[in-house]
Amino acid sequence: MTAQNSNFDGNSLNDSGRSDSTAGAGVPEGWHPDPSDGSTERWWDGQAWTGATRPASVQQSPAASANKTARTRIAVAVGLAIVAIIAGVVVWTVTGNDEQEDSTASDTTTSAPAVQSSSDDWFSAICAPGTFDDGGAYQSLPNSADGTAQCRSKVIAIAGRASGPMVYIGSYDSQFKLEQDLLRKGSYATLATSDGNTVLFALPREIPGSRSVLYPLEKFGFEIQVRD
């Protein structure tokens, strides 16, 4: 005769591990102490014992395990979505910065002097006809690498004068030397050339309206500093 194990109501398990009786239907579905082995739990489906068992320390039903698996998959999906969003933001930021740098480079190129010029153009823009002197004998700019040239300005800055103020012209291979000569001058205009030198057009001190005298040089890229 087959040995029988008791369940909640004294019902028994057959050799397959399933109760032969439908008694105990009021007991809720879930994991319960296995009537045949105190170290395990057996799944009660609400009507009878099933063949599913587990160690007594585990506290989840098959449904709960399924829910946990579903939650895990959802969490993984959400995590991947967040990673994708972050990656998209990084790509957008890098692309945006590259576009901004390209735009900045374009702006820099656009802001370069539109008029290509030479020293003859500069002299013609500033000097009144017949007043230019290449001035090997003049030392108005003693630190100029190529000596000092000078001329009278086309612009008559001082009312009542018959001619414009004197303009001193030099070229420098040293910023220090340039600054030393500027200590003795007023307003001035400078331009860095491709050979690394700096060209200077300088006025005497205290010339009113000095910007108007040097203004024609702006179109060639000269920077004007006013010392009225």
mmCIF file of C-alpha atoms in Angstrom:
data_model
loop_
_atom_site.group_PDB
_atom_site.id
_atom_site.type_symbol
_atom_site.label_atom_id
_atom_site.label_comp_id
_atom_site.label_asym_id
_atom_site.label_seq_id
_atom_site.Cartn_x
_atom_site.Cartn_y
_atom_site.Cartn_z
ATOM 1 C CA MET A 1 0.000 0.000 0.000
ATOM 2 C CA THR A 2 1.383 3.461 -0.947
ATOM 3 C CA ALA A 3 2.579 5.645 1.979
ATOM 4 C CA GLN A 4 0.581 8.836 2.359
ATOM 5 C CA ASN A 5 1.609 12.341 3.625
ATOM 6 C CA SER A 6 -0.826 14.692 5.294
ATOM 7 C CA ASN A 7 -1.573 18.258 4.071
ATOM 8 C CA PHE A 8 -3.477 21.155 5.669
ATOM 9 C CA ASP A 9 -6.646 19.068 6.264
ATOM 10 C CA GLY A 10 -5.087 15.717 6.570
ATOM 11 C CA ASN A 11 -5.130 15.267 2.790
ATOM 12 C CA SER A 12 -2.315 13.155 1.402
ATOM 13 C CA LEU A 13 0.270 13.366 -1.404
ATOM 14 C CA ASN A 14 0.507 10.564 -3.904
ATOM 15 C CA ASP A 15 3.793 9.252 -5.290
ATOM 16 C CA SER A 16 3.898 12.073 -7.879
ATOM 17 C CA GLY A 17 3.895 14.672 -5.114
ATOM 18 C CA ARG A 18 0.346 15.944 -5.841
ATOM 19 C CA SER A 19 -2.576 15.701 -3.446
ATOM 20 C CA ASP A 20 -5.289 13.253 -4.358
ATOM 21 C CA SER A 21 -7.959 15.427 -2.671
ATOM 22 C CA THR A 22 -9.470 18.846 -3.408
ATOM 23 C CA ALA A 23 -10.070 19.466 0.306
ATOM 24 C CA GLY A 24 -8.445 22.562 1.797
ATOM 25 C CA ALA A 25 -9.618 24.844 -1.006
ATOM 26 C CA GLY A 26 -9.846 27.686 1.510
ATOM 27 C CA VAL A 27 -6.078 27.741 1.978
ATOM 28 C CA PRO A 28 -4.561 30.568 -0.143
ATOM 29 C CA GLU A 29 -2.347 29.764 -3.078
ATOM 30 C CA GLY A 30 1.319 30.002 -2.280
ATOM 31 C CA TRP A 31 4.411 28.397 -0.821
ATOM 32 C CA HIS A 32 3.785 26.435 2.355
ATOM 33 C CA PRO A 33 5.815 24.004 4.472
ATOM 34 C CA ASP A 34 6.118 20.738 2.606
ATOM 35 C CA PRO A 35 4.146 18.114 4.597
ATOM 36 C CA SER A 36 6.602 15.461 3.435
ATOM 37 C CA ASP A 37 9.855 17.390 4.166
ATOM 38 C CA GLY A 38 10.279 20.068 6.820
ATOM 39 C CA SER A 39 13.359 21.560 5.101
ATOM 40 C CA THR A 40 11.451 22.509 1.947
ATOM 41 C CA GLU A 41 8.333 24.312 0.881
ATOM 42 C CA ARG A 42 5.836 23.069 -1.676
ATOM 43 C CA TRP A 43 3.563 25.103 -3.921
ATOM 44 C CA TRP A 44 -0.138 24.912 -3.022
ATOM 45 C CA ASP A 45 -2.219 25.987 -6.021
ATOM 46 C CA GLY A 46 -5.325 26.639 -3.970
ATOM 47 C CA GLN A 47 -6.767 23.205 -4.633
ATOM 48 C CA ALA A 48 -3.944 20.746 -4.176
ATOM 49 C CA TRP A 49 -0.205 20.362 -3.666
ATOM 50 C CA THR A 50 1.903 20.579 -6.823
ATOM 51 C CA GLY A 51 5.259 19.015 -7.635
ATOM 52 C CA ALA A 52 7.077 22.378 -7.243
ATOM 53 C CA THR A 53 9.324 22.615 -4.173
ATOM 54 C CA ARG A 54 12.033 24.962 -2.924
ATOM 55 C CA PRO A 55 14.263 25.444 0.122
ATOM 56 C CA ALA A 56 12.272 26.762 3.049
ATOM 57 C CA SER A 57 14.320 30.032 3.181
ATOM 58 C CA VAL A 58 13.010 31.313 -0.213
ATOM 59 C CA GLN A 59 9.933 33.515 0.124
ATOM 60 C CA GLN A 60 8.740 34.154 -3.454
ATOM 61 C CA SER A 61 5.932 32.594 -5.472
ATOM 62 C CA PRO A 62 6.327 31.740 -9.171
ATOM 63 C CA ALA A 63 4.204 34.777 -9.911
ATOM 64 C CA ALA A 64 6.473 36.964 -7.775
ATOM 65 C CA SER A 65 9.524 35.562 -9.540
ATOM 66 C CA ALA A 66 7.928 36.372 -12.865
ATOM 67 C CA ASN A 67 7.166 39.899 -11.656
ATOM 68 C CA LYS A 68 10.750 40.306 -10.495
ATOM 69 C CA THR A 69 12.015 39.173 -13.892
ATOM 70 C CA ALA A 70 9.669 41.617 -15.590
ATOM 71 C CA ARG A 71 10.846 44.435 -13.307
ATOM 72 C CA THR A 72 14.457 43.559 -14.048
ATOM 73 C CA ARG A 73 13.811 43.711 -17.789
ATOM 74 C CA ILE A 74 12.039 47.047 -17.419
ATOM 75 C CA ALA A 75 14.938 48.410 -15.341
ATOM 76 C CA VAL A 76 17.442 47.260 -17.963
ATOM 77 C CA ALA A 77 15.367 48.835 -20.754
ATOM 78 C CA VAL A 78 15.094 52.119 -18.842
ATOM 79 C CA GLY A 79 18.835 52.053 -18.169
ATOM 80 C CA LEU A 80 19.613 51.528 -21.857
ATOM 81 C CA ALA A 81 17.246 54.361 -22.775
ATOM 82 C CA ILE A 82 19.005 56.701 -20.341
ATOM 83 C CA VAL A 83 22.410 55.720 -21.745
ATOM 84 C CA ALA A 84 21.132 56.396 -25.269
ATOM 85 C CA ILE A 85 19.819 59.823 -24.226
ATOM 86 C CA ILE A 86 23.121 60.736 -22.551
ATOM 87 C CA ALA A 87 25.053 59.586 -25.626
ATOM 88 C CA GLY A 88 22.795 61.707 -27.811
ATOM 89 C CA VAL A 89 23.358 64.768 -25.611
ATOM 90 C CA VAL A 90 27.144 64.235 -25.749
ATOM 91 C CA VAL A 91 27.097 63.916 -29.548
ATOM 92 C CA TRP A 92 24.898 66.993 -29.856
ATOM 93 C CA THR A 93 27.187 68.988 -27.529
ATOM 94 C CA VAL A 94 30.360 67.995 -29.387
ATOM 95 C CA THR A 95 28.748 68.718 -32.760
ATOM 96 C CA GLY A 96 27.412 72.033 -31.487
ATOM 97 C CA ASN A 97 30.858 73.027 -30.183
ATOM 98 C CA ASP A 98 32.459 72.078 -33.515
ATOM 99 C CA GLU A 99 29.902 74.165 -35.379
ATOM 100 C CA GLN A 100 30.465 77.052 -32.994
ATOM 101 C CA GLU A 101 34.247 76.807 -33.486
ATOM 102 C CA ASP A 102 33.758 76.720 -37.247
ATOM 103 C CA SER A 103 31.511 79.764 -36.967
ATOM 104 C CA THR A 104 34.089 81.554 -34.823
ATOM 105 C CA ALA A 105 36.815 80.749 -37.337
ATOM 106 C CA SER A 106 34.620 82.103 -40.113
ATOM 107 C CA ASP A 107 33.976 85.274 -38.130
ATOM 108 C CA THR A 108 37.712 85.734 -37.569
ATOM 109 C CA THR A 109 38.370 85.368 -41.278
ATOM 110 C CA THR A 110 35.600 87.808 -42.109
ATOM 111 C CA SER A 111 36.917 90.404 -39.679
ATOM 112 C CA ALA A 112 40.363 90.457 -41.356
ATOM 113 C CA PRO A 113 41.134 93.607 -43.371
ATOM 114 C CA ALA A 114 39.291 93.478 -46.666
ATOM 115 C CA VAL A 115 41.857 95.755 -48.362
ATOM 116 C CA GLN A 116 45.222 94.219 -49.239
ATOM 117 C CA SER A 117 47.823 96.938 -49.025
ATOM 118 C CA SER A 118 51.478 97.950 -49.083
ATOM 119 C CA SER A 119 53.522 100.707 -47.489
ATOM 120 C CA ASP A 120 52.863 102.915 -50.535
ATOM 121 C CA ASP A 121 49.120 102.657 -49.839
ATOM 122 C CA TRP A 122 49.644 103.664 -46.192
ATOM 123 C CA PHE A 123 51.822 106.650 -47.085
ATOM 124 C CA SER A 124 49.362 107.836 -49.737
ATOM 125 C CA ALA A 125 46.446 107.590 -47.294
ATOM 126 C CA ILE A 126 48.133 109.683 -44.591
ATOM 127 C CA CYS A 127 50.696 112.019 -46.130
ATOM 128 C CA ALA A 128 49.935 115.291 -47.855
ATOM 129 C CA PRO A 129 51.456 115.418 -51.356
ATOM 130 C CA GLY A 130 55.082 116.571 -51.441
ATOM 131 C CA THR A 131 55.662 116.257 -47.677
ATOM 132 C CA PHE A 132 57.010 112.689 -47.360
ATOM 133 C CA ASP A 133 60.645 112.354 -46.310
ATOM 134 C CA ASP A 134 62.273 108.959 -45.929
ATOM 135 C CA GLY A 135 64.385 110.757 -43.358
ATOM 136 C CA GLY A 136 67.648 108.981 -42.911
ATOM 137 C CA ALA A 137 68.815 112.009 -40.935
ATOM 138 C CA TYR A 138 65.784 112.108 -38.628
ATOM 139 C CA GLN A 139 65.739 110.283 -35.291
ATOM 140 C CA SER A 140 62.224 111.072 -34.121
ATOM 141 C CA LEU A 141 61.777 107.335 -33.540
ATOM 142 C CA PRO A 142 65.306 106.347 -32.469
ATOM 143 C CA ASN A 143 64.467 102.679 -31.850
ATOM 144 C CA SER A 144 62.871 102.050 -35.248
ATOM 145 C CA ALA A 145 64.624 99.184 -37.040
ATOM 146 C CA ASP A 146 64.561 100.952 -40.416
ATOM 147 C CA GLY A 147 65.046 104.530 -39.273
ATOM 148 C CA THR A 148 62.291 107.155 -39.231
ATOM 149 C CA ALA A 149 60.233 108.491 -42.113
ATOM 150 C CA GLN A 150 57.904 111.450 -41.687
ATOM 151 C CA CYS A 151 55.356 113.560 -43.491
ATOM 152 C CA ARG A 152 52.635 116.109 -42.954
ATOM 153 C CA SER A 153 49.121 114.778 -42.495
ATOM 154 C CA LYS A 154 46.502 115.350 -45.170
ATOM 155 C CA VAL A 155 44.092 116.223 -42.366
ATOM 156 C CA ILE A 156 44.459 119.717 -40.914
ATOM 157 C CA ALA A 157 43.701 118.880 -37.311
ATOM 158 C CA ILE A 158 44.262 122.341 -35.858
ATOM 159 C CA ALA A 159 42.057 125.162 -37.130
ATOM 160 C CA GLY A 160 43.941 127.985 -38.780
ATOM 161 C CA ARG A 161 46.980 125.887 -39.634
ATOM 162 C CA ALA A 162 48.104 125.734 -43.251
ATOM 163 C CA SER A 163 49.108 122.087 -42.991
ATOM 164 C CA GLY A 164 48.383 119.025 -40.971
ATOM 165 C CA PRO A 165 50.448 117.786 -38.012
ATOM 166 C CA MET A 166 53.675 115.858 -38.463
ATOM 167 C CA VAL A 167 53.334 112.054 -38.690
ATOM 168 C CA TYR A 168 56.306 109.873 -37.729
ATOM 169 C CA ILE A 169 56.651 106.448 -39.326
ATOM 170 C CA GLY A 170 58.774 103.524 -38.122
ATOM 171 C CA SER A 171 59.089 99.737 -38.049
ATOM 172 C CA TYR A 172 59.929 97.584 -34.995
ATOM 173 C CA ASP A 173 61.232 94.092 -34.419
ATOM 174 C CA SER A 174 60.889 94.466 -30.641
ATOM 175 C CA GLN A 175 57.842 95.339 -28.564
ATOM 176 C CA PHE A 176 60.095 96.873 -25.932
ATOM 177 C CA LYS A 177 61.676 99.254 -28.442
ATOM 178 C CA LEU A 178 58.236 100.220 -29.733
ATOM 179 C CA GLU A 179 56.993 101.021 -26.249
ATOM 180 C CA GLN A 180 60.071 103.150 -25.530
ATOM 181 C CA ASP A 181 59.463 105.352 -28.574
ATOM 182 C CA LEU A 182 55.736 105.631 -27.785
ATOM 183 C CA LEU A 183 56.600 107.237 -24.434
ATOM 184 C CA ARG A 184 57.561 110.353 -26.397
ATOM 185 C CA LYS A 185 54.548 110.398 -28.740
ATOM 186 C CA GLY A 186 50.817 110.998 -28.691
ATOM 187 C CA SER A 187 48.132 109.044 -30.564
ATOM 188 C CA TYR A 188 49.344 106.277 -32.849
ATOM 189 C CA ALA A 189 48.371 103.461 -35.203
ATOM 190 C CA THR A 190 50.086 100.038 -35.406
ATOM 191 C CA LEU A 191 49.942 97.042 -37.730
ATOM 192 C CA ALA A 192 51.640 93.640 -37.276
ATOM 193 C CA THR A 193 53.154 92.539 -40.593
ATOM 194 C CA SER A 194 53.744 89.035 -41.949
ATOM 195 C CA ASP A 195 57.483 89.243 -41.250
ATOM 196 C CA GLY A 196 56.856 89.651 -37.506
ATOM 197 C CA ASN A 197 57.546 93.381 -37.360
ATOM 198 C CA THR A 198 55.190 96.158 -36.257
ATOM 199 C CA VAL A 199 54.651 99.276 -38.366
ATOM 200 C CA LEU A 200 53.997 102.504 -36.455
ATOM 201 C CA PHE A 201 52.411 105.800 -37.474
ATOM 202 C CA ALA A 202 52.683 108.216 -34.528
ATOM 203 C CA LEU A 203 51.659 111.810 -33.883
ATOM 204 C CA PRO A 204 53.181 114.394 -31.574
ATOM 205 C CA ARG A 205 51.507 114.788 -28.205
ATOM 206 C CA GLU A 206 48.355 116.827 -27.675
ATOM 207 C CA ILE A 207 47.084 116.939 -31.238
ATOM 208 C CA PRO A 208 43.326 117.607 -31.152
ATOM 209 C CA GLY A 209 41.240 115.397 -33.381
ATOM 210 C CA SER A 210 44.139 112.962 -33.719
ATOM 211 C CA ARG A 211 41.820 110.070 -34.537
ATOM 212 C CA SER A 212 40.688 111.824 -37.698
ATOM 213 C CA VAL A 213 44.336 112.073 -38.797
ATOM 214 C CA LEU A 214 44.989 108.331 -38.394
ATOM 215 C CA TYR A 215 41.539 107.098 -39.390
ATOM 216 C CA PRO A 216 42.450 106.395 -43.082
ATOM 217 C CA LEU A 217 44.731 103.596 -41.841
ATOM 218 C CA GLU A 218 41.864 101.591 -40.304
ATOM 219 C CA LYS A 219 40.782 100.139 -43.624
ATOM 220 C CA PHE A 220 44.233 98.545 -43.918
ATOM 221 C CA GLY A 221 43.903 96.785 -40.548
ATOM 222 C CA PHE A 222 45.777 99.274 -38.351
ATOM 223 C CA GLU A 223 44.761 99.557 -34.693
ATOM 224 C CA ILE A 224 44.439 103.151 -33.510
ATOM 225 C CA GLN A 225 45.160 104.303 -29.962
ATOM 226 C CA VAL A 226 44.065 107.853 -29.122
ATOM 227 C CA ARG A 227 45.966 109.957 -26.593
ATOM 228 C CA ASP A 228 44.254 113.360 -26.841
#
